[in-house]
C-alpha cells in the first residue's frame, strides 16, 4: 500500500478524531462558563431571597462539584465511553472511597446538620473545639473562623456537629460578669455607691434588666463585690474593659483600698 492510500485511509479517521477533540474542547469551554454563570445566578437568587450565607456557600460548593461531574460524563459519552457502566464503576469506587474516608463523609453530614439546625451562621462569634472567632465560611466539609488576633481556624464540620458550641452572637444582649475586691475596714456602702454611679453614667449599659452590685465573697485578703450589668452583645468587651478601669480610678480618688494577697506571721519566743 502506497503513502497516498495510507493517507486516504487514515485521513477520515484523523479528521473525525480531530473534530471530536475540538468538540470536547468547545464543550469544556462552554461548560465551564455555564457552570460559573449557574453558580452566580444561584447565589444571586438565594441572596435576594435572604437565605442564610452559610447555606448559600454550602449549596454553591455542592452545585460546583455536581456540575463538573456531569460535564465530565458528557465528555466521556461523546468519546464512546459507556456512561452507565462508568456510573456503576464510579458508584462502586465511591463506596470504597467512602469507607476509607469516613471522616470526610462525617464532615459532609456535619455540614448539613449545621445548616439545618443552625447553631450559628456566618458573622456569629462562637467558641468551639477550644477556639474562638467569627464565622466567615461554612463549606461542604469545614467551617472557617476568623480569630480576634487575625488568624483563620478551619474546623471540621463533623467535629463541630458533635461537639459543644457556644454562640456569643445568638442573643442581642449579654450580661457582663465582673468583680472587684475592697480591703477589710473599707466603707462597703461607699464602694457599692461608687460602682452604681459608674454603671449609671455609662450609656451603653442597659437599664433593663437591672444591674447587680452585691457582696459575693469574704475572701482571705478582702471583700469581693460582684458587678453584673447588661449590655448589647457588640458592646460586651468595651464595657467590661472601661468599667474595670473606671472602677480602679474612682476607688483611688475615693481612697477605697483594693487589697493584695498578704499573710500575717506571728513569732513566739521559745526558751532556749
mmCIF file of C-alpha atoms in Angstrom:
data_model
loop_
_atom_site.group_PDB
_atom_site.id
_atom_site.type_symbol
_atom_site.label_atom_id
_atom_site.label_comp_id
_atom_site.label_asym_id
_atom_site.label_seq_id
_atom_site.Cartn_x
_atom_site.Cartn_y
_atom_site.Cartn_z
ATOM 1 C CA UNK A 1 0.000 0.000 0.000
ATOM 2 C CA UNK A 2 1.488 3.323 -1.070
ATOM 3 C CA UNK A 3 1.597 6.509 1.028
ATOM 4 C CA UNK A 4 -1.336 8.099 -0.732
ATOM 5 C CA UNK A 5 -3.531 5.107 0.030
ATOM 6 C CA UNK A 6 -2.482 5.181 3.700
ATOM 7 C CA UNK A 7 -3.263 8.877 3.926
ATOM 8 C CA UNK A 8 -6.584 8.364 2.153
ATOM 9 C CA UNK A 9 -7.448 5.639 4.630
ATOM 10 C CA UNK A 10 -6.331 7.457 7.798
ATOM 11 C CA UNK A 11 -7.442 10.961 6.877
ATOM 12 C CA UNK A 12 -11.158 10.481 7.614
ATOM 13 C CA UNK A 13 -10.301 8.901 10.967
ATOM 14 C CA UNK A 14 -7.850 11.671 11.842
ATOM 15 C CA UNK A 15 -10.373 14.288 10.800
ATOM 16 C CA UNK A 16 -13.076 12.623 12.873
ATOM 17 C CA UNK A 17 -10.763 12.370 15.889
ATOM 18 C CA UNK A 18 -9.697 15.980 15.449
ATOM 19 C CA UNK A 19 -13.298 17.143 15.256
ATOM 20 C CA UNK A 20 -14.087 15.136 18.394
ATOM 21 C CA UNK A 21 -11.213 16.785 20.247
ATOM 22 C CA UNK A 22 -12.296 20.222 19.048
ATOM 23 C CA UNK A 23 -15.889 19.474 20.079
ATOM 24 C CA UNK A 24 -14.690 18.315 23.504
ATOM 25 C CA UNK A 25 -12.602 21.489 23.984
ATOM 26 C CA UNK A 26 -15.519 23.688 22.935
ATOM 27 C CA UNK A 27 -17.825 21.719 25.225
ATOM 28 C CA UNK A 28 -15.399 22.094 28.121
ATOM 29 C CA UNK A 29 -15.052 25.837 27.496
ATOM 30 C CA UNK A 30 -18.805 26.374 27.249
ATOM 31 C CA UNK A 31 -19.418 24.047 30.203
ATOM 32 C CA UNK A 32 -17.029 25.925 32.488
ATOM 33 C CA UNK A 33 -18.605 29.246 31.506
ATOM 34 C CA UNK A 34 -22.097 27.805 32.046
ATOM 35 C CA UNK A 35 -21.152 26.420 35.468
ATOM 36 C CA UNK A 36 -19.779 29.797 36.550
ATOM 37 C CA UNK A 37 -22.954 31.507 35.323
ATOM 38 C CA UNK A 38 -25.152 28.920 37.048
ATOM 39 C CA UNK A 39 -23.314 29.365 40.360
ATOM 40 C CA UNK A 40 -23.519 33.144 40.091
ATOM 41 C CA UNK A 41 -27.195 33.010 39.178
ATOM 42 C CA UNK A 42 -27.998 30.578 42.020
ATOM 43 C CA UNK A 43 -26.083 32.668 44.576
ATOM 44 C CA UNK A 44 -27.900 35.805 43.413
ATOM 45 C CA UNK A 45 -31.318 34.162 43.700
ATOM 46 C CA UNK A 46 -30.574 32.791 47.170
ATOM 47 C CA UNK A 47 -29.170 36.110 48.400
ATOM 48 C CA UNK A 48 -32.208 38.014 47.098
ATOM 49 C CA UNK A 49 -34.370 35.502 48.938
ATOM 50 C CA UNK A 50 -32.345 36.398 52.063
ATOM 51 C CA UNK A 51 -31.166 32.825 52.523
ATOM 52 C CA UNK A 52 -28.502 32.388 55.209
ATOM 53 C CA UNK A 53 -24.972 32.981 53.877
ATOM 54 C CA UNK A 54 -23.798 29.606 55.178
ATOM 55 C CA UNK A 55 -26.476 27.791 53.165
ATOM 56 C CA UNK A 56 -25.532 29.785 50.057
ATOM 57 C CA UNK A 57 -21.869 28.810 50.451
ATOM 58 C CA UNK A 58 -22.751 25.153 51.087
ATOM 59 C CA UNK A 59 -25.065 24.877 48.050
ATOM 60 C CA UNK A 60 -22.550 26.680 45.847
ATOM 61 C CA UNK A 61 -19.895 24.087 46.682
ATOM 62 C CA UNK A 62 -22.308 21.200 46.106
ATOM 63 C CA UNK A 63 -23.548 22.567 42.745
ATOM 64 C CA UNK A 64 -19.965 23.154 41.598
ATOM 65 C CA UNK A 65 -18.927 19.533 42.238
ATOM 66 C CA UNK A 66 -22.120 18.064 40.742
ATOM 67 C CA UNK A 67 -21.914 20.238 37.619
ATOM 68 C CA UNK A 68 -18.301 19.312 36.885
ATOM 69 C CA UNK A 69 -19.110 15.609 37.330
ATOM 70 C CA UNK A 70 -21.959 15.926 34.801
ATOM 71 C CA UNK A 71 -19.688 17.799 32.383
ATOM 72 C CA UNK A 72 -17.073 15.043 32.664
ATOM 73 C CA UNK A 73 -19.715 12.354 31.955
ATOM 74 C CA UNK A 74 -20.914 14.252 28.850
ATOM 75 C CA UNK A 75 -17.337 14.440 27.507
ATOM 76 C CA UNK A 76 -16.732 10.748 28.178
ATOM 77 C CA UNK A 77 -20.026 9.791 26.492
ATOM 78 C CA UNK A 78 -19.000 11.725 23.384
ATOM 79 C CA UNK A 79 -15.825 9.644 23.121
ATOM 80 C CA UNK A 80 -17.812 6.431 23.306
ATOM 81 C CA UNK A 81 -17.372 5.603 26.965
ATOM 82 C CA UNK A 82 -20.432 3.808 28.299
ATOM 83 C CA UNK A 83 -21.569 6.214 30.974
ATOM 84 C CA UNK A 84 -23.937 3.639 32.504
ATOM 85 C CA UNK A 85 -21.058 1.318 33.179
ATOM 86 C CA UNK A 86 -18.923 4.249 34.215
ATOM 87 C CA UNK A 87 -21.545 5.430 36.707
ATOM 88 C CA UNK A 88 -21.745 1.905 38.118
ATOM 89 C CA UNK A 89 -17.973 1.745 38.440
ATOM 90 C CA UNK A 90 -17.969 5.265 39.903
ATOM 91 C CA UNK A 91 -20.629 4.243 42.428
ATOM 92 C CA UNK A 92 -18.666 1.154 43.451
ATOM 93 C CA UNK A 93 -15.498 3.192 43.721
ATOM 94 C CA UNK A 94 -17.433 5.797 45.682
ATOM 95 C CA UNK A 95 -18.468 3.186 48.236
ATOM 96 C CA UNK A 96 -14.878 2.001 48.585
ATOM 97 C CA UNK A 97 -13.572 5.555 48.857
ATOM 98 C CA UNK A 98 -16.377 6.399 51.267
ATOM 99 C CA UNK A 99 -15.357 3.581 53.580
ATOM 100 C CA UNK A 100 -11.796 4.845 53.577
ATOM 101 C CA UNK A 101 -12.893 8.464 54.011
ATOM 102 C CA UNK A 102 -15.474 8.072 56.738
ATOM 103 C CA UNK A 103 -14.138 11.187 58.429
ATOM 104 C CA UNK A 104 -14.778 13.293 55.330
ATOM 105 C CA UNK A 105 -18.286 11.892 54.979
ATOM 106 C CA UNK A 106 -18.992 12.680 58.619
ATOM 107 C CA UNK A 107 -17.785 16.207 57.968
ATOM 108 C CA UNK A 108 -20.152 16.468 54.995
ATOM 109 C CA UNK A 109 -23.036 15.185 57.134
ATOM 110 C CA UNK A 110 -21.970 17.574 59.885
ATOM 111 C CA UNK A 111 -22.158 20.468 57.430
ATOM 112 C CA UNK A 112 -25.729 19.501 56.541
ATOM 113 C CA UNK A 113 -26.661 19.304 60.243
ATOM 114 C CA UNK A 114 -25.145 22.728 60.884
ATOM 115 C CA UNK A 115 -27.161 24.257 58.054
ATOM 116 C CA UNK A 116 -30.378 22.528 59.145
ATOM 117 C CA UNK A 117 -30.091 23.061 62.916
ATOM 118 C CA UNK A 118 -28.371 26.468 62.588
ATOM 119 C CA UNK A 119 -26.381 26.562 65.843
ATOM 120 C CA UNK A 120 -24.570 29.501 64.252
ATOM 121 C CA UNK A 121 -24.410 31.435 60.975
ATOM 122 C CA UNK A 122 -21.835 33.399 59.058
ATOM 123 C CA UNK A 123 -20.945 36.502 61.061
ATOM 124 C CA UNK A 124 -21.547 34.973 64.511
ATOM 125 C CA UNK A 125 -18.813 34.947 67.158
ATOM 126 C CA UNK A 126 -18.555 31.403 68.526
ATOM 127 C CA UNK A 127 -16.413 29.207 70.736
ATOM 128 C CA UNK A 128 -15.892 25.581 69.697
ATOM 129 C CA UNK A 129 -13.154 22.963 69.998
ATOM 130 C CA UNK A 130 -11.068 25.297 72.209
ATOM 131 C CA UNK A 131 -11.169 28.003 69.507
ATOM 132 C CA UNK A 132 -12.949 31.346 69.413
ATOM 133 C CA UNK A 133 -13.644 33.508 66.396
ATOM 134 C CA UNK A 134 -16.104 34.957 63.911
ATOM 135 C CA UNK A 135 -17.618 32.508 61.408
ATOM 136 C CA UNK A 136 -16.569 33.591 57.910
ATOM 137 C CA UNK A 137 -17.418 30.497 55.849
ATOM 138 C CA UNK A 138 -19.393 27.252 56.127
ATOM 139 C CA UNK A 139 -18.231 24.937 53.327
ATOM 140 C CA UNK A 140 -19.040 21.316 52.467
ATOM 141 C CA UNK A 141 -16.559 19.806 54.896
ATOM 142 C CA UNK A 142 -15.306 22.536 57.222
ATOM 143 C CA UNK A 143 -16.136 25.840 58.882
ATOM 144 C CA UNK A 144 -13.663 28.736 58.945
ATOM 145 C CA UNK A 145 -13.337 31.029 61.969
ATOM 146 C CA UNK A 146 -11.513 34.352 61.964
ATOM 147 C CA UNK A 147 -9.954 34.952 65.383
ATOM 148 C CA UNK A 148 -9.537 38.300 67.112
ATOM 149 C CA UNK A 149 -5.748 38.125 66.595
ATOM 150 C CA UNK A 150 -6.206 37.803 62.802
ATOM 151 C CA UNK A 151 -5.845 34.042 62.321
ATOM 152 C CA UNK A 152 -8.037 31.712 60.291
ATOM 153 C CA UNK A 153 -9.011 28.497 62.077
ATOM 154 C CA UNK A 154 -10.535 25.706 59.973
ATOM 155 C CA UNK A 155 -12.684 23.281 61.971
ATOM 156 C CA UNK A 156 -14.121 20.034 60.526
ATOM 157 C CA UNK A 157 -17.909 20.130 60.381
ATOM 158 C CA UNK A 158 -18.146 16.646 61.904
ATOM 159 C CA UNK A 159 -16.275 17.813 64.995
ATOM 160 C CA UNK A 160 -18.458 20.907 65.277
ATOM 161 C CA UNK A 161 -21.726 18.989 64.854
ATOM 162 C CA UNK A 162 -20.760 16.528 67.607
ATOM 163 C CA UNK A 163 -19.148 18.995 69.990
ATOM 164 C CA UNK A 164 -20.148 21.844 72.260
ATOM 165 C CA UNK A 165 -20.683 25.195 70.561
ATOM 166 C CA UNK A 166 -21.037 28.482 72.431
ATOM 167 C CA UNK A 167 -22.625 31.170 70.248
ATOM 168 C CA UNK A 168 -21.951 34.598 71.742
ATOM 169 C CA UNK A 169 -23.929 36.343 68.987
ATOM 170 C CA UNK A 170 -27.131 34.304 69.303
ATOM 171 C CA UNK A 171 -28.824 36.882 71.559
ATOM 172 C CA UNK A 172 -28.928 40.650 71.273
ATOM 173 C CA UNK A 173 -27.882 41.242 74.885
ATOM 174 C CA UNK A 174 -25.283 39.762 77.236
ATOM 175 C CA UNK A 175 -24.514 40.049 80.920
ATOM 176 C CA UNK A 176 -21.021 41.263 81.780
ATOM 177 C CA UNK A 177 -19.690 39.421 84.849
ATOM 178 C CA UNK A 178 -17.018 41.354 86.760
ATOM 179 C CA UNK A 179 -15.770 41.524 90.319
ATOM 180 C CA UNK A 180 -13.561 43.790 92.386
ATOM 181 C CA UNK A 181 -12.175 43.404 95.918
ATOM 182 C CA UNK A 182 -12.019 46.030 98.673
ATOM 183 C CA UNK A 183 -9.962 45.779 101.814
ATOM 184 C CA UNK A 184 -11.492 44.865 105.166
ATOM 185 C CA UNK A 185 -12.234 48.071 107.027
ATOM 186 C CA UNK A 186 -13.229 49.937 103.837
ATOM 187 C CA UNK A 187 -16.604 51.681 103.625
ATOM 188 C CA UNK A 188 -18.511 48.917 101.803
ATOM 189 C CA UNK A 189 -21.625 51.012 101.147
ATOM 190 C CA UNK A 190 -19.497 53.799 99.683
ATOM 191 C CA UNK A 191 -17.747 51.329 97.369
ATOM 192 C CA UNK A 192 -21.084 49.988 96.128
ATOM 193 C CA UNK A 193 -22.421 53.524 95.632
ATOM 194 C CA UNK A 194 -19.381 54.469 93.532
ATOM 195 C CA UNK A 195 -19.848 51.377 91.357
ATOM 196 C CA UNK A 196 -23.541 52.210 90.831
ATOM 197 C CA UNK A 197 -22.601 55.745 89.790
ATOM 198 C CA UNK A 198 -20.151 54.384 87.216
ATOM 199 C CA UNK A 199 -22.733 51.991 85.786
ATOM 200 C CA UNK A 200 -25.500 54.605 85.707
ATOM 201 C CA UNK A 201 -23.304 57.096 83.830
ATOM 202 C CA UNK A 202 -22.411 54.634 81.063
ATOM 203 C CA UNK A 203 -24.980 54.939 78.243
ATOM 204 C CA UNK A 204 -24.002 51.540 76.807
ATOM 205 C CA UNK A 205 -25.306 49.759 79.894
ATOM 206 C CA UNK A 206 -28.969 48.789 79.651
ATOM 207 C CA UNK A 207 -31.490 49.867 82.263
ATOM 208 C CA UNK A 208 -33.359 46.574 81.958
ATOM 209 C CA UNK A 209 -32.504 44.046 83.246
ATOM 210 C CA UNK A 210 -31.238 45.983 86.229
ATOM 211 C CA UNK A 211 -27.559 45.888 87.162
ATOM 212 C CA UNK A 212 -26.476 43.775 90.113
ATOM 213 C CA UNK A 213 -23.879 45.053 92.585
ATOM 214 C CA UNK A 214 -23.570 42.765 95.603
ATOM 215 C CA UNK A 215 -21.120 41.236 98.070
ATOM 216 C CA UNK A 216 -20.037 37.917 96.600
ATOM 217 C CA UNK A 217 -17.327 36.613 98.892
ATOM 218 C CA UNK A 218 -15.485 37.324 102.128
ATOM 219 C CA UNK A 219 -12.004 36.357 100.977
ATOM 220 C CA UNK A 220 -8.716 35.918 102.796
ATOM 221 C CA UNK A 221 -7.468 39.382 101.848
ATOM 222 C CA UNK A 222 -10.603 41.359 101.078
ATOM 223 C CA UNK A 223 -14.322 41.558 100.334
ATOM 224 C CA UNK A 224 -15.294 40.657 96.755
ATOM 225 C CA UNK A 225 -18.020 42.786 95.181
ATOM 226 C CA UNK A 226 -19.876 41.277 92.212
ATOM 227 C CA UNK A 227 -20.711 43.603 89.285
ATOM 228 C CA UNK A 228 -23.228 42.408 86.667
ATOM 229 C CA UNK A 229 -24.558 44.929 84.118
ATOM 230 C CA UNK A 230 -26.399 44.019 80.883
ATOM 231 C CA UNK A 231 -25.244 45.349 77.511
ATOM 232 C CA UNK A 232 -25.745 44.787 73.798
ATOM 233 C CA UNK A 233 -23.640 41.849 72.624
ATOM 234 C CA UNK A 234 -21.468 44.089 70.458
ATOM 235 C CA UNK A 235 -20.556 46.289 73.449
ATOM 236 C CA UNK A 236 -19.508 43.432 75.759
ATOM 237 C CA UNK A 237 -15.709 43.797 75.749
ATOM 238 C CA UNK A 238 -15.609 47.593 75.522
ATOM 239 C CA UNK A 239 -17.903 47.910 78.533
ATOM 240 C CA UNK A 240 -16.001 45.336 80.569
ATOM 241 C CA UNK A 241 -12.618 46.951 79.978
ATOM 242 C CA UNK A 242 -13.781 50.534 80.506
ATOM 243 C CA UNK A 243 -15.833 49.777 83.645
ATOM 244 C CA UNK A 244 -12.973 47.968 85.370
ATOM 245 C CA UNK A 245 -10.562 50.789 84.533
ATOM 246 C CA UNK A 246 -13.014 53.415 85.749
ATOM 247 C CA UNK A 247 -13.682 51.499 88.997
ATOM 248 C CA UNK A 248 -9.940 51.377 89.701
ATOM 249 C CA UNK A 249 -9.513 55.113 89.082
ATOM 250 C CA UNK A 250 -12.575 56.094 91.142
ATOM 251 C CA UNK A 251 -11.508 53.867 94.048
ATOM 252 C CA UNK A 252 -8.159 55.654 94.102
ATOM 253 C CA UNK A 253 -9.912 59.049 94.117
ATOM 254 C CA UNK A 254 -12.272 57.968 96.899
ATOM 255 C CA UNK A 255 -9.407 56.334 98.829
ATOM 256 C CA UNK A 256 -11.080 52.929 98.752
ATOM 257 C CA UNK A 257 -8.334 50.376 99.113
ATOM 258 C CA UNK A 258 -8.085 47.458 96.683
ATOM 259 C CA UNK A 259 -6.263 44.741 98.670
ATOM 260 C CA UNK A 260 -3.475 42.466 97.573
ATOM 261 C CA UNK A 261 -2.720 38.981 98.946
ATOM 262 C CA UNK A 262 -0.968 39.210 102.287
ATOM 263 C CA UNK A 263 -0.030 36.961 105.171
ATOM 264 C CA UNK A 264 0.309 37.733 108.865
ATOM 265 C CA UNK A 265 3.081 35.827 110.659
ATOM 266 C CA UNK A 266 3.164 35.563 114.467
ATOM 267 C CA UNK A 267 6.557 34.815 116.074
ATOM 268 C CA UNK A 268 6.778 33.313 119.518
ATOM 269 C CA UNK A 269 9.836 33.437 121.715
ATOM 270 C CA UNK A 270 10.975 29.969 122.617
ATOM 271 C CA UNK A 271 13.111 29.268 125.665
ATOM 272 C CA UNK A 272 16.485 28.013 124.620
#
